[in-house]
């Protein structure tokens, strides 16, 4: 334990880079310990990379890069293509955030993955002491019961059919991958198994539609349940599509997840769900990056400057 919280994220494309800066700002603002962000360099633009020193100052946080991912031979097909990626950048990002964690981080570390499009208002340091039991990772379940959004009831794909049959016998529910905690040493023990399962499921166009989410949920159920997926408290993931106002009031993290009914543009979701915080941070980074050196992101000591969502 080096006294820091290690937050892993990935962004590709200028919109996700913009979302990423806001996400990082929101994490730091609410964290009780210093934060180190780990970003996959290979997806970032040269503009973003040039701004890293200024961004570190603006955030009062460290930004580091894990080693570049090199895909093992057995995940490359006869044509030289990465298995299961289907020429889709989004799928490559999803694969990169999950499949190789034991190669990216040191065995003793615990890391918290946070989607670039999330806004965090809870203290990420809380997640360091959470008991994962035998599980290598933990994710929050989708909102249900008193937290459920009635308007999207018909879209709750995990409450019937395959996922229900797969998980219910184990008393498990489907969990969301927008924010998750990983114990790297435990992950190291299951990493090869995870990649082997990916190797045979990846080529099937009907499997792993939501790669990074479906794979851990799949391994957590069925007859041959092989890798446990621990639960984070529900508050750690609010997604407007599935959660209601009651859930929002308690939420510690908001993901601007795709609404299956409206397919609304992410930045509009962000402003609606997380303003005034989102726009304040977005404006702050826009001005800081244009003109490096800055006021700190933290509210001045003793001020009553309070951020809320
Ligand atoms: N992502 C990205 N570029 C893309 C798609 C995805 O950087 O074009 C990353 C980003 O970190 C994002 C995560 O992958 O937060 C998961 O995708 P997304 O948040 O779009 O999924 P959703 O929340 O809409 O289900
Ligand atoms: Ca997301």
mmCIF file of C-alpha atoms and ligand atoms in Angstrom:
data_model
loop_
_atom_site.group_PDB
_atom_site.id
_atom_site.type_symbol
_atom_site.label_atom_id
_atom_site.label_comp_id
_atom_site.label_asym_id
_atom_site.label_seq_id
_atom_site.Cartn_x
_atom_site.Cartn_y
_atom_site.Cartn_z
ATOM 1 C CA UNK A 1 0.000 0.000 0.000
ATOM 2 C CA UNK A 2 1.651 3.220 -1.172
ATOM 3 C CA UNK A 3 -1.104 5.408 0.288
ATOM 4 C CA UNK A 4 -2.485 6.269 -3.140
ATOM 5 C CA UNK A 5 -5.554 5.192 -5.059
ATOM 6 C CA UNK A 6 -4.746 3.753 -8.481
ATOM 7 C CA UNK A 7 -7.439 4.493 -11.034
ATOM 8 C CA UNK A 8 -7.312 2.857 -14.452
ATOM 9 C CA UNK A 9 -9.154 4.225 -17.477
ATOM 10 C CA UNK A 10 -9.110 4.263 -21.244
ATOM 11 C CA UNK A 11 -10.268 6.777 -23.813
ATOM 12 C CA UNK A 12 -10.052 6.964 -27.562
ATOM 13 C CA UNK A 13 -11.329 9.874 -29.595
ATOM 14 C CA UNK A 14 -11.678 13.537 -28.655
ATOM 15 C CA UNK A 15 -15.128 13.202 -27.071
ATOM 16 C CA UNK A 16 -13.974 10.444 -24.739
ATOM 17 C CA UNK A 17 -10.799 12.400 -23.927
ATOM 18 C CA UNK A 18 -12.965 15.325 -22.911
ATOM 19 C CA UNK A 19 -15.132 13.059 -20.780
ATOM 20 C CA UNK A 20 -11.991 11.488 -19.306
ATOM 21 C CA UNK A 21 -10.630 14.822 -18.041
ATOM 22 C CA UNK A 22 -13.904 15.533 -16.283
ATOM 23 C CA UNK A 23 -14.002 12.027 -14.818
ATOM 24 C CA UNK A 24 -10.474 12.432 -13.440
ATOM 25 C CA UNK A 25 -11.318 15.823 -11.956
ATOM 26 C CA UNK A 26 -14.393 14.414 -10.248
ATOM 27 C CA UNK A 27 -12.415 11.516 -8.759
ATOM 28 C CA UNK A 28 -9.715 13.783 -7.322
ATOM 29 C CA UNK A 29 -12.226 16.265 -5.909
ATOM 30 C CA UNK A 30 -13.890 13.587 -3.807
ATOM 31 C CA UNK A 31 -10.930 11.350 -2.914
ATOM 32 C CA UNK A 32 -9.497 11.306 0.601
ATOM 33 C CA UNK A 33 -6.122 10.020 -0.689
ATOM 34 C CA UNK A 34 -3.820 11.098 -3.522
ATOM 35 C CA UNK A 35 -4.700 9.553 -6.859
ATOM 36 C CA UNK A 36 -2.604 8.022 -9.640
ATOM 37 C CA UNK A 37 -4.384 7.620 -12.972
ATOM 38 C CA UNK A 38 -3.245 4.866 -15.312
ATOM 39 C CA UNK A 39 -4.212 5.460 -18.937
ATOM 40 C CA UNK A 40 -3.606 3.350 -22.037
ATOM 41 C CA UNK A 41 -1.253 5.515 -24.057
ATOM 42 C CA UNK A 42 -1.898 3.730 -27.342
ATOM 43 C CA UNK A 43 -5.465 5.060 -27.523
ATOM 44 C CA UNK A 44 -4.747 8.703 -26.679
ATOM 45 C CA UNK A 45 -4.216 11.490 -29.216
ATOM 46 C CA UNK A 46 -0.907 13.338 -29.423
ATOM 47 C CA UNK A 47 -2.687 16.526 -28.306
ATOM 48 C CA UNK A 48 -3.895 14.836 -25.141
ATOM 49 C CA UNK A 49 -0.425 13.403 -24.483
ATOM 50 C CA UNK A 50 1.243 16.800 -24.886
ATOM 51 C CA UNK A 51 -1.119 18.212 -22.295
ATOM 52 C CA UNK A 52 -0.352 15.559 -19.681
ATOM 53 C CA UNK A 53 2.071 17.635 -17.558
ATOM 54 C CA UNK A 54 -0.404 20.552 -17.467
ATOM 55 C CA UNK A 55 -3.219 18.148 -16.715
ATOM 56 C CA UNK A 56 -1.290 16.626 -13.802
ATOM 57 C CA UNK A 57 -0.818 20.084 -12.326
ATOM 58 C CA UNK A 58 -4.438 21.020 -12.855
ATOM 59 C CA UNK A 59 -5.600 17.789 -11.268
ATOM 60 C CA UNK A 60 -3.017 17.627 -8.496
ATOM 61 C CA UNK A 61 -2.704 13.973 -9.417
ATOM 62 C CA UNK A 62 -0.262 11.665 -11.166
ATOM 63 C CA UNK A 63 -0.869 10.347 -14.658
ATOM 64 C CA UNK A 64 1.028 7.194 -15.597
ATOM 65 C CA UNK A 65 0.980 4.725 -18.479
ATOM 66 C CA UNK A 66 1.067 0.948 -18.118
ATOM 67 C CA UNK A 67 3.128 -0.994 -20.668
ATOM 68 C CA UNK A 68 1.612 -1.238 -24.161
ATOM 69 C CA UNK A 69 -0.608 -4.278 -24.625
ATOM 70 C CA UNK A 70 0.684 -6.931 -26.967
ATOM 71 C CA UNK A 71 -1.873 -9.576 -27.846
ATOM 72 C CA UNK A 72 -0.693 -13.169 -27.329
ATOM 73 C CA UNK A 73 -0.460 -15.421 -30.412
ATOM 74 C CA UNK A 74 -3.395 -17.583 -29.369
ATOM 75 C CA UNK A 75 -5.713 -14.567 -29.551
ATOM 76 C CA UNK A 76 -4.706 -13.814 -33.146
ATOM 77 C CA UNK A 77 -6.599 -15.626 -35.920
ATOM 78 C CA UNK A 78 -5.340 -17.121 -39.200
ATOM 79 C CA UNK A 79 -5.699 -13.772 -40.970
ATOM 80 C CA UNK A 80 -3.602 -11.957 -38.386
ATOM 81 C CA UNK A 81 -6.622 -10.246 -36.784
ATOM 82 C CA UNK A 82 -7.283 -9.993 -33.063
ATOM 83 C CA UNK A 83 -9.945 -12.525 -32.084
ATOM 84 C CA UNK A 84 -13.372 -11.128 -31.215
ATOM 85 C CA UNK A 85 -12.642 -7.517 -32.183
ATOM 86 C CA UNK A 86 -14.502 -7.504 -35.523
ATOM 87 C CA UNK A 87 -12.655 -4.392 -36.741
ATOM 88 C CA UNK A 88 -14.470 -2.360 -34.145
ATOM 89 C CA UNK A 89 -12.516 0.219 -32.116
ATOM 90 C CA UNK A 90 -15.069 0.138 -29.320
ATOM 91 C CA UNK A 91 -14.587 -3.630 -28.968
ATOM 92 C CA UNK A 92 -10.807 -3.162 -28.903
ATOM 93 C CA UNK A 93 -11.227 -0.644 -26.069
ATOM 94 C CA UNK A 94 -13.511 -3.041 -24.194
ATOM 95 C CA UNK A 95 -11.058 -5.920 -24.598
ATOM 96 C CA UNK A 96 -8.174 -3.706 -23.471
ATOM 97 C CA UNK A 97 -9.871 -2.654 -20.246
ATOM 98 C CA UNK A 98 -10.378 -6.239 -19.086
ATOM 99 C CA UNK A 99 -8.335 -9.002 -20.696
ATOM 100 C CA UNK A 100 -4.753 -8.108 -19.796
ATOM 101 C CA UNK A 101 -4.923 -6.523 -16.350
ATOM 102 C CA UNK A 102 -2.308 -8.934 -14.948
ATOM 103 C CA UNK A 103 0.164 -7.739 -17.593
ATOM 104 C CA UNK A 104 -0.582 -4.061 -17.059
ATOM 105 C CA UNK A 105 -0.293 -3.819 -13.280
ATOM 106 C CA UNK A 106 1.859 -5.127 -10.462
ATOM 107 C CA UNK A 107 0.651 -8.202 -8.625
ATOM 108 C CA UNK A 108 0.277 -6.532 -5.244
ATOM 109 C CA UNK A 109 -1.863 -3.694 -6.552
ATOM 110 C CA UNK A 110 -5.537 -3.072 -6.268
ATOM 111 C CA UNK A 111 -6.885 -0.893 -9.033
ATOM 112 C CA UNK A 112 -10.203 0.802 -9.656
ATOM 113 C CA UNK A 113 -11.284 0.919 -13.287
ATOM 114 C CA UNK A 114 -13.521 3.895 -14.104
ATOM 115 C CA UNK A 115 -15.136 4.484 -17.510
ATOM 116 C CA UNK A 116 -14.082 7.748 -19.167
ATOM 117 C CA UNK A 117 -17.730 8.828 -19.311
ATOM 118 C CA UNK A 118 -18.303 8.480 -15.561
ATOM 119 C CA UNK A 119 -18.491 11.168 -12.882
ATOM 120 C CA UNK A 120 -17.481 10.122 -9.377
ATOM 121 C CA UNK A 121 -18.795 11.891 -6.272
ATOM 122 C CA UNK A 122 -17.883 9.203 -3.716
ATOM 123 C CA UNK A 123 -14.478 8.626 -2.114
ATOM 124 C CA UNK A 124 -12.629 6.060 -4.254
ATOM 125 C CA UNK A 125 -10.358 5.297 -1.293
ATOM 126 C CA UNK A 126 -13.335 3.432 0.220
ATOM 127 C CA UNK A 127 -12.940 0.819 -2.480
ATOM 128 C CA UNK A 128 -9.455 -0.117 -1.310
ATOM 129 C CA UNK A 129 -10.603 -1.857 1.846
ATOM 130 C CA UNK A 130 -13.577 -3.668 0.407
ATOM 131 C CA UNK A 131 -13.461 -7.441 0.939
ATOM 132 C CA UNK A 132 -13.572 -9.221 -2.434
ATOM 133 C CA UNK A 133 -13.429 -12.720 -0.914
ATOM 134 C CA UNK A 134 -12.061 -15.139 -3.525
ATOM 135 C CA UNK A 135 -13.125 -12.943 -6.426
ATOM 136 C CA UNK A 136 -10.550 -11.143 -8.597
ATOM 137 C CA UNK A 137 -12.916 -8.249 -9.260
ATOM 138 C CA UNK A 138 -16.116 -6.556 -8.113
ATOM 139 C CA UNK A 139 -18.814 -4.663 -10.020
ATOM 140 C CA UNK A 140 -22.112 -3.050 -9.032
ATOM 141 C CA UNK A 141 -25.419 -4.678 -10.002
ATOM 142 C CA UNK A 142 -27.918 -2.832 -12.197
ATOM 143 C CA UNK A 143 -30.521 -0.849 -10.264
ATOM 144 C CA UNK A 144 -33.457 -2.985 -9.193
ATOM 145 C CA UNK A 145 -36.332 -2.965 -6.711
ATOM 146 C CA UNK A 146 -36.856 0.469 -5.157
ATOM 147 C CA UNK A 147 -34.028 1.917 -7.292
ATOM 148 C CA UNK A 148 -35.403 0.798 -10.620
ATOM 149 C CA UNK A 149 -36.343 3.073 -13.530
ATOM 150 C CA UNK A 150 -39.854 1.916 -14.519
ATOM 151 C CA UNK A 151 -39.621 3.587 -17.946
ATOM 152 C CA UNK A 152 -37.064 1.086 -19.288
ATOM 153 C CA UNK A 153 -38.622 -2.028 -17.780
ATOM 154 C CA UNK A 154 -39.013 -3.666 -21.181
ATOM 155 C CA UNK A 155 -35.289 -3.331 -21.942
ATOM 156 C CA UNK A 156 -33.987 -5.171 -18.876
ATOM 157 C CA UNK A 157 -32.418 -7.964 -20.935
ATOM 158 C CA UNK A 158 -30.700 -9.621 -17.966
ATOM 159 C CA UNK A 159 -33.917 -10.326 -16.067
ATOM 160 C CA UNK A 160 -35.146 -12.991 -18.454
ATOM 161 C CA UNK A 161 -33.838 -15.529 -20.930
ATOM 162 C CA UNK A 162 -30.169 -16.451 -21.067
ATOM 163 C CA UNK A 163 -28.814 -14.237 -18.313
ATOM 164 C CA UNK A 164 -31.556 -15.096 -15.839
ATOM 165 C CA UNK A 165 -31.107 -18.835 -16.445
ATOM 166 C CA UNK A 166 -27.359 -18.459 -16.227
ATOM 167 C CA UNK A 167 -27.149 -16.438 -13.005
ATOM 168 C CA UNK A 168 -30.264 -17.041 -10.903
ATOM 169 C CA UNK A 169 -29.331 -20.612 -9.830
ATOM 170 C CA UNK A 170 -26.257 -19.082 -8.199
ATOM 171 C CA UNK A 171 -28.267 -16.303 -6.578
ATOM 172 C CA UNK A 172 -26.395 -13.863 -8.751
ATOM 173 C CA UNK A 173 -27.500 -10.910 -10.848
ATOM 174 C CA UNK A 174 -25.987 -9.279 -13.923
ATOM 175 C CA UNK A 175 -23.463 -6.548 -13.081
ATOM 176 C CA UNK A 176 -22.244 -3.465 -14.913
ATOM 177 C CA UNK A 177 -18.616 -2.901 -15.958
ATOM 178 C CA UNK A 178 -18.470 0.926 -15.977
ATOM 179 C CA UNK A 179 -16.633 0.973 -12.641
ATOM 180 C CA UNK A 180 -14.902 -2.021 -11.115
ATOM 181 C CA UNK A 181 -12.357 -2.927 -8.508
ATOM 182 C CA UNK A 182 -9.615 -5.435 -9.336
ATOM 183 C CA UNK A 183 -7.278 -7.325 -7.087
ATOM 184 C CA UNK A 184 -4.378 -7.873 -9.464
ATOM 185 C CA UNK A 185 -2.811 -10.836 -7.663
ATOM 186 C CA UNK A 186 -6.114 -12.751 -7.696
ATOM 187 C CA UNK A 187 -6.674 -11.709 -11.305
ATOM 188 C CA UNK A 188 -3.260 -13.191 -12.117
ATOM 189 C CA UNK A 189 -4.546 -16.598 -11.064
ATOM 190 C CA UNK A 190 -7.547 -16.490 -13.402
ATOM 191 C CA UNK A 191 -6.151 -14.366 -16.246
ATOM 192 C CA UNK A 192 -5.247 -17.298 -18.485
ATOM 193 C CA UNK A 193 -8.636 -18.936 -17.889
ATOM 194 C CA UNK A 194 -10.401 -15.696 -18.747
ATOM 195 C CA UNK A 195 -8.422 -15.327 -21.976
ATOM 196 C CA UNK A 196 -9.012 -18.978 -22.908
ATOM 197 C CA UNK A 197 -12.764 -18.500 -22.532
ATOM 198 C CA UNK A 198 -12.456 -15.337 -24.616
ATOM 199 C CA UNK A 199 -10.524 -17.286 -27.261
ATOM 200 C CA UNK A 200 -13.413 -19.666 -27.917
ATOM 201 C CA UNK A 201 -16.311 -17.228 -27.408
ATOM 202 C CA UNK A 202 -14.779 -14.238 -29.202
ATOM 203 C CA UNK A 203 -15.284 -15.496 -32.768
ATOM 204 C CA UNK A 204 -19.037 -16.092 -32.187
ATOM 205 C CA UNK A 205 -20.868 -12.975 -33.411
ATOM 206 C CA UNK A 206 -23.771 -13.674 -31.040
ATOM 207 C CA UNK A 207 -21.638 -13.869 -27.914
ATOM 208 C CA UNK A 208 -20.032 -11.128 -25.840
ATOM 209 C CA UNK A 209 -22.054 -8.266 -27.357
ATOM 210 C CA UNK A 210 -20.928 -6.162 -24.402
ATOM 211 C CA UNK A 211 -17.543 -7.795 -24.226
ATOM 212 C CA UNK A 212 -16.078 -6.368 -21.030
ATOM 213 C CA UNK A 213 -19.338 -6.845 -19.151
ATOM 214 C CA UNK A 214 -20.617 -10.101 -20.621
ATOM 215 C CA UNK A 215 -17.400 -12.050 -20.058
ATOM 216 C CA UNK A 216 -17.136 -11.581 -16.261
ATOM 217 C CA UNK A 217 -20.893 -12.098 -15.873
ATOM 218 C CA UNK A 218 -20.726 -15.242 -18.003
ATOM 219 C CA UNK A 219 -17.889 -16.734 -15.940
ATOM 220 C CA UNK A 220 -19.842 -15.945 -12.756
ATOM 221 C CA UNK A 221 -22.709 -18.312 -13.668
ATOM 222 C CA UNK A 222 -23.752 -21.427 -15.510
ATOM 223 C CA UNK A 223 -22.956 -25.072 -14.800
ATOM 224 C CA UNK A 224 -19.236 -24.537 -14.845
ATOM 225 C CA UNK A 225 -19.106 -21.310 -12.913
ATOM 226 C CA UNK A 226 -15.379 -20.630 -12.838
ATOM 227 C CA UNK A 227 -14.617 -17.057 -11.780
ATOM 228 C CA UNK A 228 -16.545 -15.258 -9.055
ATOM 229 C CA UNK A 229 -17.606 -11.650 -9.625
ATOM 230 C CA UNK A 230 -18.045 -9.848 -6.305
ATOM 231 C CA UNK A 231 -20.675 -7.146 -5.743
ATOM 232 C CA UNK A 232 -20.004 -3.492 -5.152
ATOM 233 C CA UNK A 233 -22.675 -1.606 -3.208
ATOM 234 C CA UNK A 234 -25.376 -0.402 -5.608
ATOM 235 C CA UNK A 235 -24.523 3.263 -4.940
ATOM 236 C CA UNK A 236 -21.268 2.848 -6.833
ATOM 237 C CA UNK A 237 -23.014 2.841 -10.171
ATOM 238 C CA UNK A 238 -25.896 5.022 -11.202
ATOM 239 C CA UNK A 239 -26.977 4.785 -14.808
ATOM 240 C CA UNK A 240 -29.953 6.897 -15.731
ATOM 241 C CA UNK A 241 -31.272 4.291 -18.140
ATOM 242 C CA UNK A 242 -31.899 1.779 -15.370
ATOM 243 C CA UNK A 243 -32.012 3.804 -12.139
ATOM 244 C CA UNK A 244 -34.516 6.261 -10.664
ATOM 245 C CA UNK A 245 -34.308 9.491 -8.660
ATOM 246 C CA UNK A 246 -34.122 7.598 -5.384
ATOM 247 C CA UNK A 247 -30.945 5.878 -6.591
ATOM 248 C CA UNK A 248 -29.548 9.154 -7.895
ATOM 249 C CA UNK A 249 -29.751 10.808 -4.490
ATOM 250 C CA UNK A 250 -27.479 8.136 -2.982
ATOM 251 C CA UNK A 251 -25.166 7.600 -5.940
ATOM 252 C CA UNK A 252 -21.374 7.712 -5.591
ATOM 253 C CA UNK A 253 -20.682 7.366 -9.306
ATOM 254 C CA UNK A 254 -22.676 8.197 -12.421
ATOM 255 C CA UNK A 255 -22.067 6.546 -15.772
ATOM 256 C CA UNK A 256 -23.416 8.293 -18.877
ATOM 257 C CA UNK A 257 -24.409 4.925 -20.235
ATOM 258 C CA UNK A 258 -26.266 4.523 -23.477
ATOM 259 C CA UNK A 259 -30.027 4.693 -23.142
ATOM 260 C CA UNK A 260 -31.318 1.833 -25.316
ATOM 261 C CA UNK A 261 -34.574 3.688 -25.985
ATOM 262 C CA UNK A 262 -33.300 7.185 -26.854
ATOM 263 C CA UNK A 263 -29.643 6.688 -27.942
ATOM 264 C CA UNK A 264 -29.011 10.227 -26.759
ATOM 265 C CA UNK A 265 -25.633 11.948 -27.372
ATOM 266 C CA UNK A 266 -23.290 11.342 -24.423
ATOM 267 C CA UNK A 267 -22.384 14.961 -23.715
ATOM 268 C CA UNK A 268 -26.072 15.831 -23.439
ATOM 269 C CA UNK A 269 -26.559 12.956 -20.995
ATOM 270 C CA UNK A 270 -23.535 14.167 -19.025
ATOM 271 C CA UNK A 271 -24.863 17.690 -18.680
ATOM 272 C CA UNK A 272 -28.308 16.551 -17.695
ATOM 273 C CA UNK A 273 -27.157 13.896 -15.229
ATOM 274 C CA UNK A 274 -24.130 15.560 -13.666
ATOM 275 C CA UNK A 275 -24.457 19.336 -13.938
ATOM 276 C CA UNK A 276 -23.453 21.737 -12.510
ATOM 277 C CA UNK A 277 -20.386 19.653 -11.661
ATOM 278 C CA UNK A 278 -19.817 18.304 -15.171
ATOM 279 C CA UNK A 279 -19.896 21.661 -16.945
ATOM 280 C CA UNK A 280 -17.833 23.335 -14.229
ATOM 281 C CA UNK A 281 -15.056 20.766 -14.600
ATOM 282 C CA UNK A 282 -15.333 20.726 -18.391
ATOM 283 C CA UNK A 283 -14.940 24.514 -18.500
ATOM 284 C CA UNK A 284 -12.108 24.387 -16.015
ATOM 285 C CA UNK A 285 -10.105 21.945 -18.136
ATOM 286 C CA UNK A 286 -10.890 23.776 -21.371
ATOM 287 C CA UNK A 287 -9.349 26.956 -19.979
ATOM 288 C CA UNK A 288 -6.475 25.197 -18.238
ATOM 289 C CA UNK A 289 -5.392 23.228 -21.243
ATOM 290 C CA UNK A 290 -5.517 26.216 -23.561
ATOM 291 C CA UNK A 291 -3.290 28.107 -21.186
ATOM 292 C CA UNK A 292 -1.298 25.871 -18.815
ATOM 293 C CA UNK A 293 -0.633 26.733 -15.159
ATOM 294 C CA UNK A 294 -3.705 27.172 -13.129
ATOM 295 C CA UNK A 295 -5.629 27.367 -9.978
ATOM 296 C CA UNK A 296 -5.948 23.988 -8.335
ATOM 297 C CA UNK A 297 -9.031 21.909 -8.907
ATOM 298 C CA UNK A 298 -9.606 21.657 -5.196
ATOM 299 C CA UNK A 299 -11.720 24.307 -3.523
ATOM 300 C CA UNK A 300 -9.527 26.792 -1.659
ATOM 301 C CA UNK A 301 -9.121 25.917 2.025
ATOM 302 C CA UNK A 302 -11.881 27.341 4.143
ATOM 303 C CA UNK A 303 -14.059 28.293 1.202
ATOM 304 C CA UNK A 304 -17.670 27.360 1.029
ATOM 305 C CA UNK A 305 -17.317 26.479 -2.615
ATOM 306 C CA UNK A 306 -19.314 23.304 -2.727
ATOM 307 C CA UNK A 307 -19.626 20.972 -5.673
ATOM 308 C CA UNK A 308 -22.751 19.047 -6.109
ATOM 309 C CA UNK A 309 -24.645 17.227 -8.793
HETATM 310 N N1 LIG B 1 -14.453 4.052 -25.038
HETATM 311 C C1 LIG B 1 -13.666 4.960 -25.723
HETATM 312 N N2 LIG B 1 -13.918 5.227 -27.039
HETATM 313 C C2 LIG B 1 -14.959 4.668 -27.706
HETATM 314 C C3 LIG B 1 -15.780 3.768 -26.993
HETATM 315 C C4 LIG B 1 -15.501 3.478 -25.672
HETATM 316 O O1 LIG B 1 -12.725 5.492 -25.174
HETATM 317 O O2 LIG B 1 -15.164 4.978 -28.885
HETATM 318 C C5 LIG B 1 -14.122 3.712 -23.625
HETATM 319 C C6 LIG B 1 -14.443 4.802 -22.620
HETATM 320 O O3 LIG B 1 -13.588 4.690 -21.497
HETATM 321 C C7 LIG B 1 -15.836 4.426 -22.231
HETATM 322 C C8 LIG B 1 -15.723 2.910 -22.144
HETATM 323 O O4 LIG B 1 -14.861 2.575 -23.219
HETATM 324 O O5 LIG B 1 -16.204 5.036 -21.031
HETATM 325 C C9 LIG B 1 -17.043 2.164 -22.264
HETATM 326 O O6 LIG B 1 -17.819 2.602 -23.364
HETATM 327 P P1 LIG B 1 -19.091 3.518 -23.163
HETATM 328 O O7 LIG B 1 -18.925 4.292 -21.921
HETATM 329 O O8 LIG B 1 -19.289 4.278 -24.441
HETATM 330 O O9 LIG B 1 -20.272 2.476 -22.994
HETATM 331 P P2 LIG B 1 -21.744 2.828 -22.413
HETATM 332 O O10 LIG B 1 -21.578 3.507 -21.112
HETATM 333 O O11 LIG B 1 -22.398 3.725 -23.425
HETATM 334 O O12 LIG B 1 -22.399 1.508 -22.292
HETATM 335 CA CA1 LIG B 2 -19.916 4.198 -19.785
#
